[in-house]
Amino acid sequence: MPDDPQKPDSLDDDRTFAGERDVPPEAQQSLGDAGTHGGGLDSSISDLDHPGDALDFELPLIDLAARYDIEGELGKGGMGAVQLATDRSLQRKVAIKRIHASSPAALRRFVTEARSIAALNHFNIVQVHEFERDEEGPFLVLEYVSGGSLLDRLKDGKLEVDDAVSITCQVCDALTLAHGKGIIHRDIKPANILLTEAGIPKLTDFGLASQMKVDNRKTRSGVWMGTLYYMAPEQRRDASAADARSDLWSLAATLYQMLTGKTPDVIRLKQLPANLAAVVGKMLEEDPEERYQSGSEFKAELRKGMATA
């Protein structure tokens, strides 16, 4: 087992990616908690440069209670919370996401999330309806996804192979759109994939997202950002090195967990279905050049693997 969690072993059939083995489920949660790292426990891309211009625009103050009925809390983390609400004017359920921190870094992460989601209109990505501010601070009004997270689903054990591959292929579609617009998620993991009651996946939490042509120039070399067991090797060494292939590595690690029911701190390809082991193994290669180079390619190879079952 390696002494340095940022220096994973090479790919084989019994591989360790991190120096620690036990990860509590809450360590995978992303609401600005300790499970998502960016330099420090609660930091992110927003901490890395130009903290003074956290909000480069003015948000008018609104009366939240005048439009939304708050019905309860959906989740809570170290830096924020998500509430279930009803939009009275449209008569629909929504999720209202707030940040508790008021630092420029936290605000920039929040703006990053709002703008990243707003730039992406896809069936498998949680949509943002509004970005507003009331007396308590800024908040996002998001599409409400009622089936919980993939992490919640995995608490009951591994998924059926067909379901796991279907979820992965749909997230590949979402990432193909995001990557095509130059947006890298950088925190793909079960906690950030929500499920509808029909089992349709919706990618969420773009708080660590980067725009390849802009943010990677701002990200300090050597900064560690993401969630340990789902981070590609290059992302563990340097967040600025993360690209589309890094997101797909994280998705392959998530698929491994769906197929085995085990956190991907140790990857044993022999535990995977024989028709998928080579495909997942290739996507988990340490060298990005040796992986599938796009979400569409990864999806196509998974479909080929399923056809040989």
Coordinates of N, CA and C in Angstrom, one line a residue, residues 40-229:
G40 N -7.7 23.1 1.2 CA -8.1 22.8 2.6 C -9.4 22.1 2.6
L41 N -10.0 21.8 3.8 CA -11.2 21.0 3.8 C -12.4 21.7 3.2
D42 N -12.5 23.0 3.3 CA -13.7 23.6 2.8 C -13.4 24.5 1.6
S43 N -12.2 24.4 1.1 CA -11.8 25.3 0.0 C -12.1 24.7 -1.3
S44 N -12.0 25.5 -2.4 CA -12.3 25.1 -3.7 C -11.6 25.9 -4.7
I45 N -12.0 25.8 -6.0 CA -11.3 26.6 -7.0 C -11.5 28.0 -6.7
S46 N -12.5 28.4 -6.0 CA -12.7 29.8 -5.7 C -11.7 30.4 -4.7
D47 N -11.0 29.5 -4.0 CA -10.0 29.9 -3.0 C -8.7 30.3 -3.7
L48 N -8.5 30.0 -5.0 CA -7.2 29.9 -5.5 C -6.7 31.2 -6.1
D49 N -7.6 32.1 -6.5 CA -7.1 33.3 -7.1 C -8.2 34.4 -7.1
H50 N -7.8 35.6 -6.9 CA -8.7 36.7 -7.0 C -9.9 36.6 -6.1
P51 N -9.7 36.4 -4.8 CA -10.8 36.2 -3.9 C -11.7 37.5 -3.7
G52 N -11.1 38.6 -4.0 CA -11.8 39.9 -3.8 C -13.0 40.1 -4.7
D53 N -13.0 39.5 -5.9 CA -14.1 39.7 -6.8 C -15.1 38.5 -6.8
A54 N -15.5 38.1 -5.6 CA -16.3 36.9 -5.4 C -17.6 37.1 -6.2
L55 N -18.3 38.2 -6.0 CA -19.5 38.5 -6.8 C -19.2 39.7 -7.7
D56 N -19.2 39.5 -9.0 CA -18.9 40.6 -9.9 C -20.2 41.2 -10.4
F57 N -21.3 41.1 -9.7 CA -22.6 41.6 -10.1 C -23.4 41.8 -8.8
E58 N -24.5 42.6 -8.9 CA -25.3 42.8 -7.8 C -26.6 41.9 -7.9
L59 N -27.0 41.3 -6.8 CA -28.2 40.5 -6.8 C -29.2 41.3 -6.0
P60 N -30.4 41.7 -6.5 CA -31.4 42.4 -5.8 C -31.9 41.6 -4.6
L61 N -32.3 42.2 -3.5 CA -32.8 41.5 -2.4 C -34.3 41.2 -2.6
I62 N -34.6 39.9 -2.4 CA -36.0 39.5 -2.6 C -36.6 38.9 -1.3
D63 N -37.9 38.7 -1.3 CA -38.5 38.1 -0.1 C -38.8 36.6 -0.5
L64 N -38.0 35.7 0.0 CA -38.1 34.3 -0.3 C -39.5 33.8 0.0
A65 N -40.0 34.2 1.2 CA -41.3 33.6 1.6 C -42.5 34.1 0.8
A66 N -42.3 35.2 0.0 CA -43.4 35.7 -0.8 C -43.6 34.7 -2.0
R67 N -42.7 33.9 -2.4 CA -42.8 33.0 -3.5 C -42.7 31.6 -3.2
Y68 N -41.9 31.2 -2.2 CA -41.7 29.8 -1.9 C -42.1 29.4 -0.5
D69 N -42.7 28.2 -0.4 CA -43.1 27.6 0.8 C -42.0 26.6 1.2
I70 N -41.2 26.8 2.2 CA -40.2 25.9 2.7 C -40.8 24.7 3.4
E71 N -40.5 23.5 2.9 CA -41.2 22.3 3.5 C -40.3 21.4 4.3
G72 N -39.0 21.6 4.3 CA -38.1 20.8 5.0 C -36.7 20.8 4.5
E73 N -35.8 20.1 5.2 CA -34.4 20.1 4.8 C -34.1 18.8 4.1
L74 N -33.4 18.9 2.9 CA -33.0 17.8 2.1 C -31.6 17.3 2.5
G75 N -30.7 18.2 2.9 CA -29.4 17.8 3.2 C -28.6 19.0 3.8
K76 N -27.6 18.7 4.5 CA -26.8 19.8 5.2 C -25.4 19.4 5.3
G77 N -24.5 20.4 5.1 CA -23.0 20.1 5.2 C -22.4 21.2 5.9
G78 N -21.0 21.2 5.9 CA -20.3 22.2 6.7 C -20.5 23.6 6.2
M79 N -20.7 23.8 4.9 CA -20.8 25.1 4.4 C -22.2 25.5 3.9
G80 N -23.1 24.6 3.9 CA -24.4 24.9 3.3 C -25.5 23.9 3.6
A81 N -26.7 24.2 3.0 CA -27.8 23.3 3.2 C -28.7 23.4 2.0
V82 N -29.5 22.3 1.8 CA -30.5 22.3 0.7 C -31.8 22.0 1.3
Q83 N -32.8 22.9 0.9 CA -34.2 22.7 1.4 C -35.1 22.4 0.3
L84 N -36.2 21.6 0.7 CA -37.2 21.4 -0.2 C -38.3 22.5 -0.1
A85 N -38.7 23.0 -1.2 CA -39.7 24.1 -1.2 C -40.7 23.9 -2.4
T86 N -41.8 24.6 -2.3 CA -42.8 24.7 -3.4 C -42.8 26.1 -3.9
D87 N -42.7 26.2 -5.2 CA -42.8 27.5 -5.9 C -44.3 27.7 -6.1
R88 N -44.8 28.7 -5.3 CA -46.3 28.9 -5.4 C -46.8 29.3 -6.7
S89 N -46.0 30.1 -7.5 CA -46.5 30.7 -8.7 C -46.6 29.6 -9.8
L90 N -45.6 28.6 -9.8 CA -45.6 27.6 -10.8 C -46.1 26.2 -10.3
Q91 N -46.4 26.2 -8.9 CA -46.9 24.9 -8.3 C -46.0 23.7 -8.6
R92 N -44.7 23.9 -8.3 CA -43.7 22.8 -8.5 C -42.8 22.8 -7.3
K93 N -42.3 21.5 -7.0 CA -41.3 21.4 -6.0 C -39.9 21.8 -6.6
V94 N -39.1 22.5 -5.7 CA -37.8 22.9 -6.1 C -36.9 22.6 -4.9
A95 N -35.6 22.6 -5.2 CA -34.6 22.5 -4.1 C -33.9 23.9 -4.0
I96 N -33.8 24.4 -2.8 CA -33.2 25.7 -2.6 C -31.8 25.4 -1.8
K97 N -30.8 25.8 -2.5 CA -29.4 25.5 -2.0 C -28.8 26.8 -1.5
R98 N -28.4 26.8 -0.2 CA -27.7 28.0 0.4 C -26.3 27.7 0.8
I99 N -25.5 28.7 0.9 CA -24.2 28.6 1.6 C -24.3 29.3 2.9
H100 N -23.7 28.8 3.9 CA -23.6 29.4 5.2 C -22.4 30.3 5.4
A101 N -21.3 30.0 4.7 CA -20.1 30.8 4.7 C -20.3 32.1 3.9
S102 N -19.7 33.1 4.3 CA -19.8 34.4 3.6 C -18.4 34.8 3.1
S103 N -17.4 34.0 3.1 CA -16.1 34.3 2.5 C -16.2 34.5 1.0
P104 N -15.3 35.3 0.5 CA -15.2 35.5 -1.0 C -15.0 34.1 -1.7
A105 N -14.2 33.2 -1.0 CA -14.0 31.9 -1.7 C -15.3 31.1 -1.8
A106 N -16.1 31.1 -0.7 CA -17.3 30.3 -0.8 C -18.3 30.9 -1.8
L107 N -18.3 32.3 -1.8 CA -19.2 32.9 -2.8 C -18.8 32.6 -4.2
R108 N -17.5 32.6 -4.5 CA -17.1 32.3 -5.8 C -17.4 30.9 -6.2
R109 N -17.3 30.0 -5.3 CA -17.7 28.6 -5.6 C -19.1 28.5 -5.9
F110 N -19.9 29.3 -5.2 CA -21.4 29.3 -5.4 C -21.7 29.8 -6.8
V111 N -21.0 30.9 -7.2 CA -21.3 31.5 -8.5 C -20.8 30.5 -9.6
T112 N -19.7 29.9 -9.3 CA -19.2 28.9 -10.3 C -20.2 27.8 -10.6
E113 N -20.8 27.3 -9.5 CA -21.9 26.3 -9.6 C -23.0 26.8 -10.4
A114 N -23.5 28.0 -10.1 CA -24.7 28.6 -10.7 C -24.4 28.7 -12.2
R115 N -23.3 29.3 -12.6 CA -23.0 29.6 -14.0 C -22.7 28.3 -14.8
S116 N -22.1 27.3 -14.1 CA -21.8 26.1 -14.8 C -23.1 25.3 -15.2
I117 N -24.0 25.2 -14.2 CA -25.2 24.5 -14.5 C -26.1 25.3 -15.5
A118 N -26.1 26.6 -15.4 CA -26.9 27.4 -16.3 C -26.4 27.3 -17.7
A119 N -25.1 27.0 -17.9 CA -24.6 26.8 -19.3 C -24.9 25.5 -19.9
L120 N -25.5 24.6 -19.1 CA -25.7 23.2 -19.5 C -27.2 22.8 -19.5
N121 N -27.8 22.6 -20.6 CA -29.2 22.2 -20.6 C -29.3 20.7 -21.1
H122 N -29.4 19.8 -20.1 CA -29.4 18.4 -20.5 C -30.3 17.6 -19.5
F123 N -30.9 16.6 -20.0 CA -31.8 15.8 -19.3 C -31.2 15.1 -18.1
N124 N -29.9 14.9 -18.1 CA -29.1 14.2 -17.1 C -28.3 15.1 -16.2
I125 N -28.6 16.4 -16.2 CA -28.0 17.4 -15.4 C -29.1 18.2 -14.6
V126 N -28.9 18.3 -13.3 CA -29.9 19.1 -12.5 C -29.9 20.5 -13.0
Q127 N -31.1 21.0 -13.3 CA -31.2 22.4 -13.9 C -31.3 23.4 -12.8
V128 N -30.8 24.6 -13.1 CA -30.9 25.7 -12.2 C -32.0 26.6 -12.7
H129 N -32.9 27.0 -11.8 CA -34.0 27.9 -12.2 C -33.8 29.3 -11.9
E130 N -33.2 29.6 -10.7 CA -32.9 31.0 -10.3 C -31.6 31.1 -9.5
F131 N -31.0 32.2 -9.5 CA -29.9 32.6 -8.6 C -30.3 33.9 -7.9
E132 N -30.7 33.8 -6.6 CA -31.3 35.0 -5.9 C -30.5 35.3 -4.6
R133 N -31.0 36.3 -3.9 CA -30.5 36.7 -2.6 C -31.6 37.2 -1.8
D134 N -31.6 36.8 -0.5 CA -32.5 37.4 0.5 C -31.7 37.9 1.7
E135 N -32.3 38.1 2.8 CA -31.6 38.7 3.9 C -30.6 37.7 4.5
E136 N -30.8 36.4 4.2 CA -29.9 35.4 4.7 C -28.7 35.2 3.8
G137 N -28.7 35.7 2.6 CA -27.6 35.6 1.7 C -28.1 35.0 0.3
P138 N -27.1 34.7 -0.6 CA -27.5 34.1 -1.9 C -28.0 32.7 -1.8
F139 N -28.8 32.3 -2.8 CA -29.3 30.9 -2.8 C -29.6 30.6 -4.3
L140 N -29.5 29.3 -4.5 CA -29.8 28.7 -5.8 C -31.2 28.0 -5.7
V141 N -32.0 28.2 -6.7 CA -33.2 27.4 -6.9 C -33.0 26.4 -8.0
L142 N -33.0 25.1 -7.6 CA -32.7 24.0 -8.5 C -33.8 23.1 -8.7
E143 N -33.7 22.4 -9.8 CA -34.6 21.3 -10.1 C -34.6 20.3 -8.9
Y144 N -35.8 19.9 -8.4 CA -35.9 18.9 -7.4 C -35.9 17.5 -7.9
V145 N -35.0 16.7 -7.4 CA -34.9 15.3 -7.9 C -35.2 14.5 -6.7
S146 N -36.3 13.7 -6.8 CA -37.0 13.1 -5.6 C -36.4 11.8 -5.2
G147 N -35.6 11.1 -5.9 CA -35.2 9.8 -5.6 C -34.0 9.6 -4.8
G148 N -33.4 10.7 -4.3 CA -32.2 10.5 -3.5 C -31.0 10.5 -4.4
S149 N -29.8 10.2 -3.8 CA -28.6 10.2 -4.5 C -28.2 8.7 -4.8
L150 N -27.3 8.6 -5.7 CA -26.7 7.2 -6.0 C -26.0 6.7 -4.8
L151 N -25.4 7.5 -4.0 CA -24.8 7.1 -2.7 C -25.8 6.5 -1.8
D152 N -27.0 7.1 -1.7 CA -28.0 6.6 -0.9 C -28.4 5.2 -1.4
R153 N -28.6 5.1 -2.7 CA -29.0 3.8 -3.3 C -27.9 2.7 -3.0
L154 N -26.7 3.1 -3.1 CA -25.6 2.1 -2.9 C -25.5 1.6 -1.4
K155 N -26.2 2.3 -0.5 CA -26.2 1.8 0.9 C -26.9 0.5 1.0
D156 N -27.7 0.2 0.0 CA -28.5 -1.1 0.0 C -27.7 -2.2 -0.8
G157 N -26.5 -1.8 -1.2 CA -25.6 -2.8 -1.9 C -25.4 -2.5 -3.4
K158 N -24.7 -3.3 -4.1 CA -24.4 -3.1 -5.5 C -25.6 -3.1 -6.4
L159 N -25.5 -2.5 -7.6 CA -26.6 -2.5 -8.5 C -26.6 -3.6 -9.5
E160 N -27.7 -3.9 -10.1 CA -27.7 -4.8 -11.2 C -26.8 -4.3 -12.3
V161 N -26.2 -5.1 -13.1 CA -25.2 -4.7 -14.1 C -25.9 -3.8 -15.1
D162 N -27.0 -4.1 -15.6 CA -27.8 -3.3 -16.6 C -28.0 -1.9 -16.0
D163 N -28.4 -1.8 -14.8 CA -28.7 -0.5 -14.2 C -27.5 0.3 -14.0
A164 N -26.4 -0.3 -13.6 CA -25.1 0.4 -13.4 C -24.6 1.0 -14.7
V165 N -24.6 0.1 -15.7 CA -24.1 0.6 -17.0 C -25.1 1.7 -17.6
S166 N -26.4 1.5 -17.5 CA -27.3 2.5 -18.0 C -27.0 3.9 -17.3
I167 N -26.9 3.9 -16.0 CA -26.6 5.1 -15.3 C -25.3 5.7 -15.8
T168 N -24.2 4.9 -15.9 CA -23.0 5.4 -16.4 C -23.0 6.0 -17.8
C169 N -23.7 5.3 -18.7 CA -23.9 5.8 -20.1 C -24.6 7.2 -20.1
Q170 N -25.6 7.3 -19.3 CA -26.4 8.6 -19.2 C -25.5 9.7 -18.7
V171 N -24.7 9.4 -17.7 CA -23.8 10.4 -17.2 C -22.7 10.7 -18.2
C172 N -22.3 9.7 -19.0 CA -21.4 10.0 -20.1 C -22.0 11.0 -21.1
D173 N -23.3 10.9 -21.3 CA -24.0 11.9 -22.2 C -23.9 13.3 -21.6
A174 N -24.2 13.4 -20.3 CA -24.1 14.7 -19.6 C -22.7 15.3 -19.7
L175 N -21.7 14.4 -19.5 CA -20.4 14.9 -19.5 C -19.9 15.3 -20.9
T176 N -20.4 14.6 -21.9 CA -20.1 14.9 -23.3 C -20.5 16.4 -23.6
L177 N -21.7 16.7 -23.1 CA -22.2 18.1 -23.3 C -21.3 19.1 -22.5
A178 N -21.1 18.8 -21.2 CA -20.3 19.7 -20.4 C -18.9 19.9 -21.0
H179 N -18.2 18.8 -21.3 CA -16.8 18.9 -21.8 C -16.8 19.6 -23.2
G180 N -17.9 19.4 -24.0 CA -17.9 20.1 -25.2 C -18.0 21.6 -25.0
K181 N -18.5 22.1 -23.9 CA -18.6 23.5 -23.6 C -17.4 24.0 -22.7
G182 N -16.4 23.1 -22.6 CA -15.2 23.4 -21.8 C -15.4 23.4 -20.3
I183 N -16.4 22.7 -19.8 CA -16.6 22.6 -18.4 C -16.2 21.3 -17.8
I184 N -15.3 21.3 -16.9 CA -14.8 20.0 -16.2 C -15.5 20.0 -14.8
H185 N -16.2 18.9 -14.5 CA -16.9 18.9 -13.2 C -15.9 18.8 -12.0
R186 N -15.0 17.9 -12.1 CA -13.9 17.6 -11.1 C -14.4 17.0 -9.7
D187 N -15.6 16.6 -9.7 CA -16.1 16.0 -8.4 C -17.1 14.9 -8.7
I188 N -16.9 14.1 -9.7 CA -17.9 13.0 -10.0 C -17.7 11.9 -9.0
K189 N -18.9 11.6 -8.4 CA -18.9 10.5 -7.3 C -20.4 10.2 -7.1
P190 N -20.7 9.1 -6.3 CA -22.1 8.7 -6.1 C -22.9 9.8 -5.4
A191 N -22.3 10.6 -4.5 CA -23.1 11.6 -3.8 C -23.5 12.7 -4.8
N192 N -22.8 12.9 -5.9 CA -23.2 14.0 -6.8 C -24.0 13.5 -8.0
I193 N -24.5 12.3 -8.0 CA -25.4 11.8 -9.0 C -26.7 11.5 -8.3
L194 N -27.7 12.4 -8.6 CA -29.1 12.2 -8.0 C -29.9 11.3 -8.9
L195 N -30.9 10.7 -8.4 CA -31.8 9.7 -9.1 C -33.2 10.2 -9.0
T196 N -33.9 10.1 -10.1 CA -35.4 10.3 -10.1 C -36.0 9.0 -9.5
E197 N -37.3 9.1 -9.2 CA -37.9 7.9 -8.7 C -37.9 6.8 -9.8
A198 N -37.8 7.1 -11.1 CA -37.7 6.1 -12.1 C -36.3 5.7 -12.3
G199 N -35.3 6.2 -11.6 CA -33.9 5.7 -11.7 C -33.1 6.5 -12.7
I200 N -33.6 7.6 -13.2 CA -32.8 8.4 -14.2 C -31.8 9.2 -13.4
P201 N -30.5 9.2 -13.8 CA -29.5 9.9 -13.1 C -29.5 11.4 -13.5
K202 N -29.2 12.3 -12.5 CA -29.0 13.7 -12.8 C -27.7 14.2 -12.1
L203 N -26.8 14.6 -12.9 CA -25.5 15.1 -12.3 C -25.7 16.4 -11.6
T204 N -25.1 16.6 -10.5 CA -25.3 17.8 -9.7 C -24.0 18.2 -9.1
D205 N -24.0 19.3 -8.4 CA -22.9 19.9 -7.6 C -21.7 20.2 -8.5
F206 N -21.8 21.3 -9.2 CA -20.7 21.8 -10.1 C -19.8 22.9 -9.3
G207 N -19.8 22.8 -8.0 CA -19.1 23.8 -7.2 C -17.6 23.8 -7.5
L208 N -17.0 22.6 -7.9 CA -15.6 22.6 -8.2 C -15.3 22.7 -9.7
A209 N -16.3 22.9 -10.5 CA -16.2 22.9 -11.9 C -15.1 24.0 -12.4
S210 N -14.5 23.6 -13.5 CA -13.6 24.6 -14.1 C -13.9 24.8 -15.5
Q211 N -13.6 25.9 -16.1 CA -13.7 26.1 -17.5 C -12.3 26.0 -18.0
M212 N -12.1 25.1 -18.9 CA -10.7 24.7 -19.3 C -10.0 25.9 -19.9
K213 N -10.6 26.8 -20.6 CA -9.9 27.9 -21.2 C -9.7 29.1 -20.3
V214 N -10.3 29.0 -19.1 CA -10.2 30.1 -18.2 C -9.6 29.7 -16.8
D215 N -10.3 28.8 -16.1 CA -10.0 28.5 -14.7 C -8.7 27.8 -14.6
N216 N -8.3 26.9 -15.5 CA -7.0 26.2 -15.3 C -5.8 27.1 -15.3
R217 N -6.0 28.3 -15.9 CA -4.9 29.3 -15.8 C -4.8 29.9 -14.5
K218 N -6.0 29.9 -13.8 CA -6.0 30.5 -12.4 C -5.7 29.6 -11.3
T219 N -5.9 28.3 -11.6 CA -5.6 27.3 -10.5 C -4.2 27.1 -10.2
R220 N -3.8 27.2 -9.0 CA -2.4 27.1 -8.7 C -1.9 25.7 -8.9
S221 N -0.7 25.5 -9.4 CA -0.1 24.2 -9.7 C 0.1 23.5 -8.3
G222 N -0.2 22.3 -8.3 CA 0.0 21.5 -7.1 C -1.2 21.4 -6.1
V223 N -2.2 22.2 -6.4 CA -3.4 22.2 -5.5 C -4.2 21.0 -5.6
W224 N -4.6 20.4 -4.5 CA -5.4 19.2 -4.5 C -6.9 19.5 -4.3
M225 N -7.7 19.0 -5.2 CA -9.1 19.4 -5.2 C -10.0 18.2 -5.7
G226 N -11.0 17.9 -4.9 CA -11.9 16.8 -5.3 C -12.2 15.9 -4.1
T227 N -12.5 14.6 -4.4 CA -12.8 13.7 -3.3 C -11.9 12.5 -3.5
L228 N -11.1 12.1 -2.5 CA -9.9 11.3 -2.7 C -10.1 10.1 -3.6
Y229 N -11.0 9.2 -3.2 CA -11.0 7.9 -3.9 C -11.7 8.0 -5.3

